[in-house]
CSV table of C-alpha atoms and ligand atoms in Angstrom, one decimal:
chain,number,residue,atom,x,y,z
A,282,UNK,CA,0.0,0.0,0.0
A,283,UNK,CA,1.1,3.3,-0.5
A,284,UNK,CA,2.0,6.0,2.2
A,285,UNK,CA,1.3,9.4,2.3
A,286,UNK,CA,3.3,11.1,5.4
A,287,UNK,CA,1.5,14.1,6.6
A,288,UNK,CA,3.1,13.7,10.0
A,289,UNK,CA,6.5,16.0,9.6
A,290,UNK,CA,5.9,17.9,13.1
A,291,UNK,CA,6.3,14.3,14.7
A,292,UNK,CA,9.7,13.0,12.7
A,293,UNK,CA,10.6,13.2,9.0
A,294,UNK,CA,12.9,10.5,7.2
A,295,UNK,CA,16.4,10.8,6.7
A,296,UNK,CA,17.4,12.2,3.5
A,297,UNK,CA,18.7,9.8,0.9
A,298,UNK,CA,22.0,12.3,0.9
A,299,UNK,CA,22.3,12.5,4.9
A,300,UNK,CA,21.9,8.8,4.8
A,301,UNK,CA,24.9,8.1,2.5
A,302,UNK,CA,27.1,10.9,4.4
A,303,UNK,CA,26.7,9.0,7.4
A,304,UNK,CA,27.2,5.4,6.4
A,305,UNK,CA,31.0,5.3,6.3
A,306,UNK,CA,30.9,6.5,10.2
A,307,UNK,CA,29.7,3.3,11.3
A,308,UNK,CA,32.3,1.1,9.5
A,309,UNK,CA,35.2,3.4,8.4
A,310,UNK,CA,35.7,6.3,10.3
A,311,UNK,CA,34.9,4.6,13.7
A,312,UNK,CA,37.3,6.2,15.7
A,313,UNK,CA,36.2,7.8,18.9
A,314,UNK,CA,37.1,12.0,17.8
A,315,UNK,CA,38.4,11.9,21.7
A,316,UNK,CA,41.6,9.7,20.4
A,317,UNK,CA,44.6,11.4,19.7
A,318,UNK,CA,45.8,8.4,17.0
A,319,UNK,CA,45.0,9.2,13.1
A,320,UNK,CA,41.6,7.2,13.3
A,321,UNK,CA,39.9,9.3,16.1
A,322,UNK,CA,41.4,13.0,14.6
A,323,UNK,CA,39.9,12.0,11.2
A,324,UNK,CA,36.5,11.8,13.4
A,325,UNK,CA,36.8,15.0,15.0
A,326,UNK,CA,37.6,16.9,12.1
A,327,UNK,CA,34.5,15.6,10.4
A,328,UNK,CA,32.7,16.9,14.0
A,329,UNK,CA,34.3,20.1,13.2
A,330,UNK,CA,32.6,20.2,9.5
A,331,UNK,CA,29.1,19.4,10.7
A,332,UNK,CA,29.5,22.3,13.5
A,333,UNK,CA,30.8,24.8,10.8
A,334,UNK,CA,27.7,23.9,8.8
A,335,UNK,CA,25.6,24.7,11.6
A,336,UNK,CA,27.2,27.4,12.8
A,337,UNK,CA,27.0,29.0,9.2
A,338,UNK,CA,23.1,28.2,9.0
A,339,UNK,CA,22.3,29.9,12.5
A,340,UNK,CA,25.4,33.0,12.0
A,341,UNK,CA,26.7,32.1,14.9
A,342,UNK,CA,30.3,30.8,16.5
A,343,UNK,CA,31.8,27.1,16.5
A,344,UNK,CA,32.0,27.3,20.5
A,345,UNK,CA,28.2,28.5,20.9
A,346,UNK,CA,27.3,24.6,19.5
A,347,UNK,CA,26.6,22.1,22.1
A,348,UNK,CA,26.0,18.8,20.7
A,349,UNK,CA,23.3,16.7,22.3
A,350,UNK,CA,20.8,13.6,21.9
A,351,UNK,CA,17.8,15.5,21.2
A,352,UNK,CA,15.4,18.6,21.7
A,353,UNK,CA,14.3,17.4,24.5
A,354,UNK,CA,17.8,16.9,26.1
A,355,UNK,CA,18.4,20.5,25.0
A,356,UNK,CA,15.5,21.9,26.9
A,357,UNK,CA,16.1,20.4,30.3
A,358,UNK,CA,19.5,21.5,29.7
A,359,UNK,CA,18.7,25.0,29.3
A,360,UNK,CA,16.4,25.6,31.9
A,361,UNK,CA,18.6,23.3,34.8
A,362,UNK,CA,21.4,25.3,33.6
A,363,UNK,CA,19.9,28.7,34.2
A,364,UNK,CA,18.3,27.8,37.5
A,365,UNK,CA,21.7,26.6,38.6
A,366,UNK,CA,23.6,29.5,37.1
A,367,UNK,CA,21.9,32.2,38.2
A,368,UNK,CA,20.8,30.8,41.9
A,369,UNK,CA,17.3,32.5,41.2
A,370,UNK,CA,14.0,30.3,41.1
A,371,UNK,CA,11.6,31.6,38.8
A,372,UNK,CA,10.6,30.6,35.1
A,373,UNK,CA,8.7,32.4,32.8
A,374,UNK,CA,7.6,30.4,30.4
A,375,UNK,CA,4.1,29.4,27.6
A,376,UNK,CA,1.3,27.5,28.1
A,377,UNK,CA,2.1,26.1,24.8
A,378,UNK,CA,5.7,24.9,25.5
A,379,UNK,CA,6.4,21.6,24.2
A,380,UNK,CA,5.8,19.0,26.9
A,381,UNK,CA,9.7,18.8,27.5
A,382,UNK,CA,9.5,22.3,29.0
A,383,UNK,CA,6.1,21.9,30.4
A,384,UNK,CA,6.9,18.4,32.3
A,385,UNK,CA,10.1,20.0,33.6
A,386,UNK,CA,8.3,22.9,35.1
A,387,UNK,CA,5.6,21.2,36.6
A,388,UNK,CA,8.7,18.5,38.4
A,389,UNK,CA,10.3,21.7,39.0
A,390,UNK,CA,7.0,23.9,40.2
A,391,UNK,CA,6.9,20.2,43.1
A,392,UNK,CA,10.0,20.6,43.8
A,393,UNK,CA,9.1,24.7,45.1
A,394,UNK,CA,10.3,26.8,42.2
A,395,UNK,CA,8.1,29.5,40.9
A,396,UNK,CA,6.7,28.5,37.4
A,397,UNK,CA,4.9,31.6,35.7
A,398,UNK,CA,3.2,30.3,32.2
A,399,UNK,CA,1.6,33.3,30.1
A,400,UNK,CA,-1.3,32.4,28.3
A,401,UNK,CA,-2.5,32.9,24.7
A,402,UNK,CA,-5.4,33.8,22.9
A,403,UNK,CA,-8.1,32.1,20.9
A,404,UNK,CA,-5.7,32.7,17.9
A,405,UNK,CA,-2.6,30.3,19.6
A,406,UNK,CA,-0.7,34.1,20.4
A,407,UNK,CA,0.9,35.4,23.0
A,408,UNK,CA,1.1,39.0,24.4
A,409,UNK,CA,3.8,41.0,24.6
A,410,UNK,CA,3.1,43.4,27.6
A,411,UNK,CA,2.4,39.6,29.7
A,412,UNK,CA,6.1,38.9,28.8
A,413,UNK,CA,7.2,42.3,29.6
A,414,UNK,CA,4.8,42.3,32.8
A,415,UNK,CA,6.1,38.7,34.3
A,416,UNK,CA,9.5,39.5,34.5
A,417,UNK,CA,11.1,40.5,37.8
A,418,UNK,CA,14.3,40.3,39.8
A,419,UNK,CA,13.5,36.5,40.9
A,420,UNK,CA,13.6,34.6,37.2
A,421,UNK,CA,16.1,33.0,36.1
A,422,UNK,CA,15.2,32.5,32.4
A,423,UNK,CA,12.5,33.1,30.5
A,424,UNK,CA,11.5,29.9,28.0
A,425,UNK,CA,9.2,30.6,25.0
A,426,UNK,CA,9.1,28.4,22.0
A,427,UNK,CA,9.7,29.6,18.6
A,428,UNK,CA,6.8,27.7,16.2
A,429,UNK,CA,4.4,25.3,18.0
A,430,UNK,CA,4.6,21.7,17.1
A,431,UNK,CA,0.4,21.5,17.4
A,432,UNK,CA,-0.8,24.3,15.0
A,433,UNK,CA,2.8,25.4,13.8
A,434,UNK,CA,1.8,29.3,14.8
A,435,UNK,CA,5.1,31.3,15.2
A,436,UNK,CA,5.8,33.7,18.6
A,437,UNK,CA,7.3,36.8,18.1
A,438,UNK,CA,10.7,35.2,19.7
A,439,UNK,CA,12.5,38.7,17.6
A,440,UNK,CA,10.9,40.9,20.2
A,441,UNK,CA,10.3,39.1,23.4
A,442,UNK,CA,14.7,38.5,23.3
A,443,UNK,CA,15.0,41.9,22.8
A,444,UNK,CA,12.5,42.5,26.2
A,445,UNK,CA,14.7,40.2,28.2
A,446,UNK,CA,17.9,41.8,26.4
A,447,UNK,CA,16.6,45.2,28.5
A,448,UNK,CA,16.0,43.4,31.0
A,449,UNK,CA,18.9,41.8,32.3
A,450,UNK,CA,17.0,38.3,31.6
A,451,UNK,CA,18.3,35.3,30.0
A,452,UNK,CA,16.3,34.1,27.0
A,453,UNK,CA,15.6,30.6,26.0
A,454,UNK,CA,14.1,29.4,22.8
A,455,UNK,CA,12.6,25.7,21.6
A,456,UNK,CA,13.5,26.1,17.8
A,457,UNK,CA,13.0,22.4,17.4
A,458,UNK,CA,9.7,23.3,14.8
A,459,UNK,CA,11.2,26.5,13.5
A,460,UNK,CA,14.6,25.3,12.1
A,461,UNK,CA,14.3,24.7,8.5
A,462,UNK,CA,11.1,26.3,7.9
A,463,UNK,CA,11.6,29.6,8.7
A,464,UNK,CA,15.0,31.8,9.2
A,465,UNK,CA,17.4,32.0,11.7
A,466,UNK,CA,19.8,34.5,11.7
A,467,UNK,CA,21.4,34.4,15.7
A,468,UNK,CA,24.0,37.1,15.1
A,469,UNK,CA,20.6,39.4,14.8
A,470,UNK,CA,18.5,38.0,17.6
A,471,UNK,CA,19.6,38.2,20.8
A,472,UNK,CA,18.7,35.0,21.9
A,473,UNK,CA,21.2,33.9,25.1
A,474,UNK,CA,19.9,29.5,24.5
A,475,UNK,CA,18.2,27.6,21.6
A,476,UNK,CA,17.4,24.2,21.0
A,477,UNK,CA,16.7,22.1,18.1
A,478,UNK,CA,16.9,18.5,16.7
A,479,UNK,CA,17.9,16.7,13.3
A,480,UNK,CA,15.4,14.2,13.1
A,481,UNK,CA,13.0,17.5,12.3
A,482,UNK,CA,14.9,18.4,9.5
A,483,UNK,CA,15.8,15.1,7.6
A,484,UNK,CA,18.6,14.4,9.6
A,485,UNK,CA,17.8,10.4,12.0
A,486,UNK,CA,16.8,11.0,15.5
A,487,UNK,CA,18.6,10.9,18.6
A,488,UNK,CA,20.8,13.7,17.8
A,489,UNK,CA,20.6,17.7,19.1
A,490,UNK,CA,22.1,20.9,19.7
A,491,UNK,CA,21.7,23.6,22.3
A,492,UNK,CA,23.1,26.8,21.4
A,493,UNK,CA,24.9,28.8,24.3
A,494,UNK,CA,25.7,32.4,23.3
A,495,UNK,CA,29.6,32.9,24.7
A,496,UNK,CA,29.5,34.6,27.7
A,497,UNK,CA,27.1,33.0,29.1
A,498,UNK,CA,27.2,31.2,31.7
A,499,UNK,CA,26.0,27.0,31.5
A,500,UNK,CA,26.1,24.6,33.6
A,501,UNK,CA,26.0,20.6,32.2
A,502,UNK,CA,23.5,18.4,32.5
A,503,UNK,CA,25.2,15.5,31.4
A,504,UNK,CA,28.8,15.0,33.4
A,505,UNK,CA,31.2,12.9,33.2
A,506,UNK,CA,34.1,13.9,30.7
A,507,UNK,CA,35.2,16.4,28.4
A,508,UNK,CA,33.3,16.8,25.0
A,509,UNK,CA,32.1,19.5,24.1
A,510,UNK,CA,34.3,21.6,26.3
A,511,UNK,CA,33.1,20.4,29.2
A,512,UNK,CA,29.6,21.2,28.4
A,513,UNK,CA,28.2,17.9,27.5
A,514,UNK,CA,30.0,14.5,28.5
A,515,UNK,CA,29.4,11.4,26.4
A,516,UNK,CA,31.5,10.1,23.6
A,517,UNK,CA,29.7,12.3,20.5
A,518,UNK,CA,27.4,10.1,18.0
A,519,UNK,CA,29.5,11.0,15.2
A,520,UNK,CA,27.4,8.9,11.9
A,521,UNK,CA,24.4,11.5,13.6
A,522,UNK,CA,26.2,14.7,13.9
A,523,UNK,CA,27.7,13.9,10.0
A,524,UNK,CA,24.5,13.6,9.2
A,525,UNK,CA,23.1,16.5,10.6
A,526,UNK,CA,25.5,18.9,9.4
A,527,UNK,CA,24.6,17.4,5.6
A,528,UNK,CA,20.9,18.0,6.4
A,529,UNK,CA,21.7,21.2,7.5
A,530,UNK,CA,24.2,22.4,4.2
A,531,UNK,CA,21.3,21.0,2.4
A,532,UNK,CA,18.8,23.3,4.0
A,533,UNK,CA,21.0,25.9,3.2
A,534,UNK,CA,20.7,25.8,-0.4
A,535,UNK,CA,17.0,24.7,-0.8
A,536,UNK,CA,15.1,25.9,2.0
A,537,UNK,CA,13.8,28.9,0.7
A,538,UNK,CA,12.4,27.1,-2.3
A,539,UNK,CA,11.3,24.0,-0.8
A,540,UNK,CA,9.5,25.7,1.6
A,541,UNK,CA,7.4,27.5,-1.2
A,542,UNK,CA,6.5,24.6,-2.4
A,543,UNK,CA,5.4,22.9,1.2
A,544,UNK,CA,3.2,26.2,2.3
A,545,UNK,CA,1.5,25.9,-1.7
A,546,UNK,CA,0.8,22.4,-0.8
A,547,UNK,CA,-0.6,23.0,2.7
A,548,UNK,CA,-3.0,25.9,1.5
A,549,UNK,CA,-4.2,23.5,-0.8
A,550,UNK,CA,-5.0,20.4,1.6
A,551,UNK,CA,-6.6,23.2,3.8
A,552,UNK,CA,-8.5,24.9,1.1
A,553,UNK,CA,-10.0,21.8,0.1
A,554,UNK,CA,-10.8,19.8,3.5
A,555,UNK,CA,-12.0,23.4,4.7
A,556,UNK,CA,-14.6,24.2,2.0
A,557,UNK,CA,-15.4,20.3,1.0
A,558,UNK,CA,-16.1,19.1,4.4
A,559,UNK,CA,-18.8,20.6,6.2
A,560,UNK,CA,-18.0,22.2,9.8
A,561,UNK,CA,-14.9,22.8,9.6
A,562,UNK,CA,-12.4,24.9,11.3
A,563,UNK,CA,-8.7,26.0,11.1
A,564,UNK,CA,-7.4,26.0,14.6
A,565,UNK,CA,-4.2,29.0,15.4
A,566,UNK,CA,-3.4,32.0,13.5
A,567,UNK,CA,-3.4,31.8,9.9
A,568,UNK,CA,-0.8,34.3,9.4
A,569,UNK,CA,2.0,33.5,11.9
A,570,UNK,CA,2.7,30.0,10.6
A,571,UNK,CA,5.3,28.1,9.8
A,572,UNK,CA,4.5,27.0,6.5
A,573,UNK,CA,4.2,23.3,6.3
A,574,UNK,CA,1.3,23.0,9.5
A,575,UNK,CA,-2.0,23.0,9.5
A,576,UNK,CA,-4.5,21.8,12.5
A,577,UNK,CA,-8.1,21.8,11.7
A,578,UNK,CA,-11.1,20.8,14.3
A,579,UNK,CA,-13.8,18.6,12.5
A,580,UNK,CA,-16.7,19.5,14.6
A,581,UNK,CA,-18.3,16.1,16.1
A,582,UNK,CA,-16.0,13.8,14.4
A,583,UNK,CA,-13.6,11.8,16.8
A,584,UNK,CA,-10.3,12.6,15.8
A,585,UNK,CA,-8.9,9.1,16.9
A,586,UNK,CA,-11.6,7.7,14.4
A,587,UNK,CA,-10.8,9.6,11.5
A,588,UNK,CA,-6.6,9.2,11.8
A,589,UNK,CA,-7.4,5.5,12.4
A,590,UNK,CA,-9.7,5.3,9.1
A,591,UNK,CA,-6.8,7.6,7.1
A,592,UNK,CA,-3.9,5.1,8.6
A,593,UNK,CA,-6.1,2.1,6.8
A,594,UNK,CA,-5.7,4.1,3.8
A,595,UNK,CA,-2.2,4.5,3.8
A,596,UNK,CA,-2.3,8.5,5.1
A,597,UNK,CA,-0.6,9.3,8.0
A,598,UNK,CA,-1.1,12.5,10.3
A,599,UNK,CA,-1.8,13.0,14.2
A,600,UNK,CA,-4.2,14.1,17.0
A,601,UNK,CA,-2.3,16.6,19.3
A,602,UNK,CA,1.4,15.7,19.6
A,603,UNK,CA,2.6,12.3,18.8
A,604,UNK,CA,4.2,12.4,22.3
A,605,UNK,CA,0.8,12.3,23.7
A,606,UNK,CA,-1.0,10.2,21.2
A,607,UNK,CA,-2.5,7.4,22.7
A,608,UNK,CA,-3.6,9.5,25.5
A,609,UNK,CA,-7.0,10.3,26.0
A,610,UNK,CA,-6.6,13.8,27.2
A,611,UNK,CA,-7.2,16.6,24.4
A,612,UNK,CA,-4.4,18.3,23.3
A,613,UNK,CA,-3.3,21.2,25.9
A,614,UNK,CA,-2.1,23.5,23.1
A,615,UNK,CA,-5.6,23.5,21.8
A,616,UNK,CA,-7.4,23.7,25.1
A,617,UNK,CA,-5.6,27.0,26.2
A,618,UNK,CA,-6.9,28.2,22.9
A,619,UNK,CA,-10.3,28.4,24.3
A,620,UNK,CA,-11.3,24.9,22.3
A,621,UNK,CA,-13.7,23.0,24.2
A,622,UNK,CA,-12.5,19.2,25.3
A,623,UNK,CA,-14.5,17.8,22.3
A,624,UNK,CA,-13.4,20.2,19.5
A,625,UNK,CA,-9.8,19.5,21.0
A,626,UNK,CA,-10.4,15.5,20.6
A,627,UNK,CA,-12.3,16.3,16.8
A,628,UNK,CA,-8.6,18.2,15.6
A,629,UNK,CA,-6.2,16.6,13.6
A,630,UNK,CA,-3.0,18.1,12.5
A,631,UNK,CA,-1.4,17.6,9.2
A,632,UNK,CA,2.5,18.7,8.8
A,633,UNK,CA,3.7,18.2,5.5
A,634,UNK,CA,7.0,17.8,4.0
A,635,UNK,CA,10.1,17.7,1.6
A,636,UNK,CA,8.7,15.0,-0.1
A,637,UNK,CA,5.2,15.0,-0.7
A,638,UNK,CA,3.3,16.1,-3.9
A,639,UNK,CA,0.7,17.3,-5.3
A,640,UNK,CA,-1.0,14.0,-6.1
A,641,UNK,CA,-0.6,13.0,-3.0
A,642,UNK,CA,-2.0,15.9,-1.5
A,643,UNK,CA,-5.1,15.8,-3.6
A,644,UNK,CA,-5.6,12.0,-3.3
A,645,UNK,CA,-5.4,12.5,1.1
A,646,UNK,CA,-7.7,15.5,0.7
A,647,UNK,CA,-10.2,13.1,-1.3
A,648,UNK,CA,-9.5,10.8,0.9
A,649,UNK,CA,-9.9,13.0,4.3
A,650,UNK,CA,-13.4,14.3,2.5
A,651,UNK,CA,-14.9,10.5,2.1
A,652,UNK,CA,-13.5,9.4,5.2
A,653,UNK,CA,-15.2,12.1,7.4
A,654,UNK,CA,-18.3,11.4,5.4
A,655,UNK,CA,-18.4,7.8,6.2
A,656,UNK,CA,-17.7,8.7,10.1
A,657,UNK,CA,-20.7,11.2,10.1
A,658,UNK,CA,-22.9,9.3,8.2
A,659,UNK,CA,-22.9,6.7,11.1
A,660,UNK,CA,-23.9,8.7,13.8
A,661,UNK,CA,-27.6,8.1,14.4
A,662,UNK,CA,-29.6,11.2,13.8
A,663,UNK,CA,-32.3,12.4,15.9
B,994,LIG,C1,8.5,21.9,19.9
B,994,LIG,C2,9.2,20.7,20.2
B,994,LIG,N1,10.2,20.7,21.2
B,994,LIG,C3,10.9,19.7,21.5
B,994,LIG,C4,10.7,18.4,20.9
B,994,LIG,C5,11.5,17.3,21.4
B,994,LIG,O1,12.5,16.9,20.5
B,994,LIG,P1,13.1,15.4,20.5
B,994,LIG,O2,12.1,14.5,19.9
B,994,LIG,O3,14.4,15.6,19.7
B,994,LIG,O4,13.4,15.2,21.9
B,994,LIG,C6,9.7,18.3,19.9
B,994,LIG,C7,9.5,17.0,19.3
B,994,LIG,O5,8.4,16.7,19.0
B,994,LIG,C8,9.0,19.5,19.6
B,994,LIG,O6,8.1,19.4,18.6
């Protein structure tokens, strides 16, 4: 059967040309880059490409890149780091975070640290003067995310660095959904931490960075030797950090384009499922987007019900976050957006990709239309 992979917000595949970059890592270059003999430096200079790639992608400096295993990994980091660092105990954070920040807090709000989480508006946004207005002398770091991983809608992460850069506050951002989709320049933003992860961005999983601007002060979260100057022990996965630096150099030559494509595609899967299939409605902003999301609320139609009938079909796309699929709750992101419990459970998000098309696009939306058809249809009526 064929699959159509509208789930890009929960992993993408590795890229045929990251794939083959990496390969050789497992069974030639195998040296551990901590080795002084020939074997190990050959490793560590190929470390050194993949950070230059990054580095030039984001405008920043080699020794700002801490690699890690994941987003995830890069959050915790962060915010331990900054709690530790700066001896205070407050966090100002979303309602929206990702649930890597949002767990954390909550551990960390048990353990007697003060936890402030702005809220948004119907629309998925944040306000500014809420930012502004929950900073004090007490926090430590203030956490927002860049693009949300639910209904992809973008924070203004520009201004609220430049609040906490007048401040005196450090600024944390979860790039994880932004990276790739919409640009980063870090020698403009004055953003002090930011996380992402390759297996977003075609690169496999299991690999991440956290981005410490110099002169600021971090703290590991993982000790226990000397990578990554100290700031993150573990012998480096080297076949994953090749890779990601390839997925990365590729980004940089085709993003702009590719993600012209991705956004045309999207409109066009939300045109059609929004004016074919009867009450229906885009959830988050339409404006602030990234481009390759889109999270629409089928009104009485159980969300679970309709990915299952789409998975039988060979289309693949997710209710809330895959991290809490399978979980009855409705999504969080949507429920602080005013949605009621059963619009939440009736949402489905759809994050598209590098490789689909346009026939594939049009055959899901078909697909979506009879499918949500055949679900309504077998609800008695009164
Ligand atoms: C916004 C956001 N932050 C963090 C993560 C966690 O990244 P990882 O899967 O690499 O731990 C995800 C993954 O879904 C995400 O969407």
């Amino acid at each position: 059967m064929r699959l159509i992979y509208l789930d890009n917000n929960a992993t993408t595949p590795v890229d045929p040309l990251v794939l083959k970059e990496m390969v050789p890592f497992f069974s030639v270059y195998y040296g551990n880059p901590s080795s002084p003999y020939r074997l190990g430096q050959e490793a560590k200079q190929h470390l050194k490409k993949a950070r230059i790639a990054i580095c030039r992608f984001l405008n920043c400096e080699e020794d700002e890149i801490v690699f890690t295993s994941c987003g995830t990994e890069s959050n915790n980091a962060a915010i331990l780091s900054a709690l530790r660092t700066t001896g205070k105990k407050r966090i100002v954070t979303t309602v929206t975070e990702h649930s890597s920040i949002q767990e954390l807090c909550t551990d960390l709000e048990k353990r007697g640290f003060d936890i402030d989480r702005i809220p948004v508006d119907s629309l998925g946004l944040i306000d500014l003067e809420e930012v502004e207005k929950r900073i004090n002398e007490q926090t430590a770091l203030v956490s927002v995310m860049w693009a949300n991983n639910e209904t992809g809608v973008i924070f203004p992460v520009e201004q609220i660095a430049e609040i906490c850069r007048k401040r005196g506050v450090y600024f944390h951002t979860d790039a994880v959904q932004a990276v790739g989709k919409i640009p980063i320049d870090l020698s403009k933003i004055p953003v002090d931490f930011l996380s992402l992860t390759g297996h977003k961005f075609y690169a496999p999983k299991g690999i991440g960075v956290l981005f410490v601007r110099k002169g600021r002060p971090f703290e590991p979260f993982i000790r226990g030797g000397s990578q990554e100057m100290r700031r993150r022990a573990g012998t480096e996965n080297v076949p994953a950090i090749v890779g990601m630096g390839k997925a990365i150099e590729i980004l940089s030559h085709q993003m702009v384009e590719e993600n012209k494509k991705i956004r045309a595609l999207r409109d066009l899967l939300e045109t059609r499922i929004l004016s074919e299939v009867p009450l229906t409605k885009l959830n988050g902003d339409k404006l602030n987007r990234i481009p390759n999301t889109t999270n629409i609320c089928f009104k009485g139609v159980d969300a679970e019900t309709l990915l299952f009938d789409l998975d039988q079909k060979g289309i693949c796309a997710s209710g809330g976050s895959a991290c809490t699929t399978g979980s009855l709750k409705p999504s969080r992101v949507l429920t602080a957006m005013g949605l009621n419990p059963l619009e939440a459970k009736s949402s489905v998000r759809f994050s598209l990709g590098r490789h689909n098309t346009e026939e594939e696009i049009q055959f899901a939306a078909d697909e979506i239309v009879k499918s949500v058809e055949k679900i309504r249809g077998k609800i008695p009526r009164h």
